[in-house]
Short mmCIF file of C-alpha atoms in Angstrom, two decimals:
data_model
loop_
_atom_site.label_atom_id
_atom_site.label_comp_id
_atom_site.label_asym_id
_atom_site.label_seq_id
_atom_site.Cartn_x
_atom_site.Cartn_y
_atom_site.Cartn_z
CA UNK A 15 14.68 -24.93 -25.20
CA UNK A 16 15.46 -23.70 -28.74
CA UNK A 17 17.45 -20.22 -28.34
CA UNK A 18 17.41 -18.41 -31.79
CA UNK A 19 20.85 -16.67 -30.38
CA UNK A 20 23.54 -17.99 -28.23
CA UNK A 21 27.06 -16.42 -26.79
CA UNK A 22 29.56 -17.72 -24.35
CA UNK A 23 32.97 -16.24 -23.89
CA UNK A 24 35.99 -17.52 -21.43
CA UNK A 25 35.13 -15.11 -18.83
CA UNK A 26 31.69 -16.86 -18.23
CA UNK A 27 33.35 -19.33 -15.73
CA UNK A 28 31.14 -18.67 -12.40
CA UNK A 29 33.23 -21.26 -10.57
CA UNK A 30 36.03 -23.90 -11.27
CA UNK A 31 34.39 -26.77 -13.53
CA UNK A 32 31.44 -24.43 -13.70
CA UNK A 33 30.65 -22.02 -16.66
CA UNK A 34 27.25 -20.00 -17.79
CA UNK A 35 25.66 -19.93 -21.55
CA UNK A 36 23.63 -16.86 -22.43
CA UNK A 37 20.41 -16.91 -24.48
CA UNK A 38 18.90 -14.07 -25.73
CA UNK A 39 15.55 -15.08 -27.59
CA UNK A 40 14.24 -18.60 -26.26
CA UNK A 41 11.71 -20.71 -27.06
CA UNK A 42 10.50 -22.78 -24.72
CA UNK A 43 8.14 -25.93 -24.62
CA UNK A 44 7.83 -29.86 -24.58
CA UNK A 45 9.83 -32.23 -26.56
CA UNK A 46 6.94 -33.15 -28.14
CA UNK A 47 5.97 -29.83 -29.44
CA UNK A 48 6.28 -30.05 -33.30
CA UNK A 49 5.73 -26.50 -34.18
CA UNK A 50 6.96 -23.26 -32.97
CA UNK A 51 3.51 -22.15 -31.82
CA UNK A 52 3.12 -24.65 -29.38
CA UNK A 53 6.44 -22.99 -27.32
CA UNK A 54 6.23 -19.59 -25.30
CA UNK A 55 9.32 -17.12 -26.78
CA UNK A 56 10.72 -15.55 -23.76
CA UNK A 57 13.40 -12.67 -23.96
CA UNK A 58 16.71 -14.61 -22.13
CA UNK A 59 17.54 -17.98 -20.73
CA UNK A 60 21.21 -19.25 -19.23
CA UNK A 61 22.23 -22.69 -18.93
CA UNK A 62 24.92 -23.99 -16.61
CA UNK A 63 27.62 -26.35 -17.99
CA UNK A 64 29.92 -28.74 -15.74
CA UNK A 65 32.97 -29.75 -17.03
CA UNK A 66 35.42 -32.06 -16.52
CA UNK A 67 39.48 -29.98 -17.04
CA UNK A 68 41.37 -33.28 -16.74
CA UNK A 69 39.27 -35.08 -19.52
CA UNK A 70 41.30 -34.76 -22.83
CA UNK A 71 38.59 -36.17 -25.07
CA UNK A 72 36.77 -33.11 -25.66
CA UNK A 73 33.73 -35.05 -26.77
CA UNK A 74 33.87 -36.30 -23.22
CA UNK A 75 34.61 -32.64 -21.12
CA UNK A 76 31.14 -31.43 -20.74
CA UNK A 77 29.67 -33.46 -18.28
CA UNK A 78 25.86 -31.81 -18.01
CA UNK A 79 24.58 -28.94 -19.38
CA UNK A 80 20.91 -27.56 -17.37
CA UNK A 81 18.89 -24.90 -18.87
CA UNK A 82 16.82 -22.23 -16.90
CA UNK A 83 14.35 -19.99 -17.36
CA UNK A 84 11.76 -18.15 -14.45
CA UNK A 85 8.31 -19.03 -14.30
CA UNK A 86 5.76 -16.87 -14.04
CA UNK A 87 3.51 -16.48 -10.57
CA UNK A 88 0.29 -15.48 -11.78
CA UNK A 89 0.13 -17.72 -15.42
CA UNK A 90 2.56 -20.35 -14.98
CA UNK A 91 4.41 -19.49 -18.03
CA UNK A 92 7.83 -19.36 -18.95
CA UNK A 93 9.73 -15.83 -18.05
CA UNK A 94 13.27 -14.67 -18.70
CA UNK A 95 15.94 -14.91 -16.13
CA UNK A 96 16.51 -10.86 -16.90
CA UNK A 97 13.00 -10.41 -15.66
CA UNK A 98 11.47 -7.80 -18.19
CA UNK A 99 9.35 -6.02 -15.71
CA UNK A 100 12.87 -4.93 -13.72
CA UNK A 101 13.69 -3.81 -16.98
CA UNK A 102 10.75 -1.87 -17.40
CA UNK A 103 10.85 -0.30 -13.65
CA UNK A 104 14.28 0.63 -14.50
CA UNK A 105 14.22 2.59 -17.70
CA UNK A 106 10.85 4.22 -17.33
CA UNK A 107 12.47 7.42 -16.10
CA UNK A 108 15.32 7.20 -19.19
CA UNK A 109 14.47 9.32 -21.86
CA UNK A 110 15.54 7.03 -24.46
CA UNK A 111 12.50 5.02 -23.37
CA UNK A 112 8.80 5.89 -24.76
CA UNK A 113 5.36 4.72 -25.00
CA UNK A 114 4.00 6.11 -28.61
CA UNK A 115 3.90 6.43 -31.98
CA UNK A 116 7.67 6.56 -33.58
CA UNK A 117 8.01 6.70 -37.31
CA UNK A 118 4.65 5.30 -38.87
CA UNK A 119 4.38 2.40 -35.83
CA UNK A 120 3.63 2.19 -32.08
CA UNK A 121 6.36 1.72 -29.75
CA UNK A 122 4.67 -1.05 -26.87
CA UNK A 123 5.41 -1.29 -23.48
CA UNK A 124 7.52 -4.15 -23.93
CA UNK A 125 11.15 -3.92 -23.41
CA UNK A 126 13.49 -6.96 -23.33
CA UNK A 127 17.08 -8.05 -22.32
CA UNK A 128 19.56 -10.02 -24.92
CA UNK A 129 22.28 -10.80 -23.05
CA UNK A 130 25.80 -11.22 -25.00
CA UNK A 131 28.62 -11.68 -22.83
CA UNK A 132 28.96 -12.32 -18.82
CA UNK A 133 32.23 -11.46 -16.63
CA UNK A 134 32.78 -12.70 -12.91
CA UNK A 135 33.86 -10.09 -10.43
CA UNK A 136 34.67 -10.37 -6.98
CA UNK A 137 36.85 -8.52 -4.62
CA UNK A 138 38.40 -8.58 -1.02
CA UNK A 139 35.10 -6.92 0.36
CA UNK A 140 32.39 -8.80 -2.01
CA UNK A 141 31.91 -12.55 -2.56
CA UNK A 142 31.39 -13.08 -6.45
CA UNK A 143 29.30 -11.42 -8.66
CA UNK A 144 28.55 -11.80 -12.29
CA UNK A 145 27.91 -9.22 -14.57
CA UNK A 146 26.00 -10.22 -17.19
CA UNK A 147 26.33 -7.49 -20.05
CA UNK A 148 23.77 -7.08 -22.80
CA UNK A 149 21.57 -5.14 -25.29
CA UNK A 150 17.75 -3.62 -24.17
CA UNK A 151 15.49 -3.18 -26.70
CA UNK A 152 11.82 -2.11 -26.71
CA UNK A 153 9.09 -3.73 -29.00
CA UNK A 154 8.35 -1.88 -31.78
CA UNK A 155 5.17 -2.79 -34.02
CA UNK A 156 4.00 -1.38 -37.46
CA UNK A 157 0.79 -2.64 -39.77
CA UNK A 158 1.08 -6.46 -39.40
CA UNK A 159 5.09 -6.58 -38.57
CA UNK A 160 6.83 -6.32 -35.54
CA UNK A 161 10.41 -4.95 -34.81
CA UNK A 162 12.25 -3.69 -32.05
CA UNK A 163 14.31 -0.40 -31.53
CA UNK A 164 17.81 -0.54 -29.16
CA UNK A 165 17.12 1.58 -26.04
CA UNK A 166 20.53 1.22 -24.42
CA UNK A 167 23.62 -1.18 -22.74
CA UNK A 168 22.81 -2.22 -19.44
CA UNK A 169 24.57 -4.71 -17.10
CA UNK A 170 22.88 -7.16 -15.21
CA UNK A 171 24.37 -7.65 -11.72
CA UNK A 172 24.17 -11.29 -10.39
CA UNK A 173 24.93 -11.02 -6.29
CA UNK A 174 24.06 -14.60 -6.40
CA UNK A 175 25.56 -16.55 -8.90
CA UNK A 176 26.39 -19.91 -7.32
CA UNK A 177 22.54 -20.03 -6.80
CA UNK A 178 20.69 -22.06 -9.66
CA UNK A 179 19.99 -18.89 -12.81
CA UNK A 180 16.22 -19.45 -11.68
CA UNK A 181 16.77 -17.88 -8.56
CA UNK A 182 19.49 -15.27 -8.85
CA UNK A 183 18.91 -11.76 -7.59
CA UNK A 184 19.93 -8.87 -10.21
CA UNK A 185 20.05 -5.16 -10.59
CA UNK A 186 20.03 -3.58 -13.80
CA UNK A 187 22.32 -1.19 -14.34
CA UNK A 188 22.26 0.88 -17.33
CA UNK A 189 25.23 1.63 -19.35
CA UNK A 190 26.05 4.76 -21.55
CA UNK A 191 27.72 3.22 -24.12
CA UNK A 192 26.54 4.80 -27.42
#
């Protein structure tokens, strides 16, 4: 994994010793991989960090760090965690979302998640949850070049999140933040 983006912040602790990284952009593939085009870029990875609290050395506090990404049923490729297509399901009825021309480009179908910060919530009647907040954007492309336009704010809410990132359940829930 070689994220082009990375944010953690104190409230990412999902349990004692326990605490999340958020990727937005990832790019995944083997070690031995020398180039960028032989890795699949996928919209957001998380990686789960152990730590050891009573370890002073902080060279010595993180005692694993394990990334995680989906994969994909049909190809076997690489997928984000924030599955696009629940993205997509989710905002096709917003009317800040649109398949067309914009400007002198096309606007594609493709929206993504870029997560940026993650709080843990829980309550008397709910176990845990994480919130994982972020930015959605949708692809934009224009002769040769390709760009992206910010839809909206939407939180990503993790009923799962002692489970391993691979296998958490979310809802998107967009935000109206502007």
């Amino acid at each position: 994994i070689s994220p082009t983006k990375s944010f953690t912040t104190k409230d990412s602790m999902v349990a004692p010793r326990r605490y999340i990284w958020l990727f937005g952009d990832s790019l995944i593939g083997t070690a031995s991989a020398s180039r960028r085009l032989e890795a699949d870029m996928i919209s957001n990875t998380v990686a789960i960090v152990n730590i050891d609290p009573e370890e002073r050395n902080l060279n010595k506090r993180i005692q694993s760090v394990d990334y995680f990404w989906r994969t994909n049923r049909e190809d076997g490729l690489p997928s984000s965690i924030f599955g696009d297509e629940v993205l997509h399901s989710s905002l096709k009825n917003s009317p800040s979302f649109h398949v067309n021309r914009h400007d002198n480009g096309i606007l594609t179908n493709r929206v993504r998640f870029w997560p940026f910060s993650a709080l843990s919530v829980s309550s008397i009647r709910t176990d845990l949850q994480l919130l994982v907040i972020g930015q959605v954007v949708q692809d934009y492309e224009q002769v040769n070049e390709e760009f992206f336009v910010e839809l909206s704010s939407m939180a990503a809410v993790v009923t799962n999140p002692h489970d391993p990132p691979n296998m958490w359940q979310t809802t998107p829930l967009l935000l109206d933040i502007s």
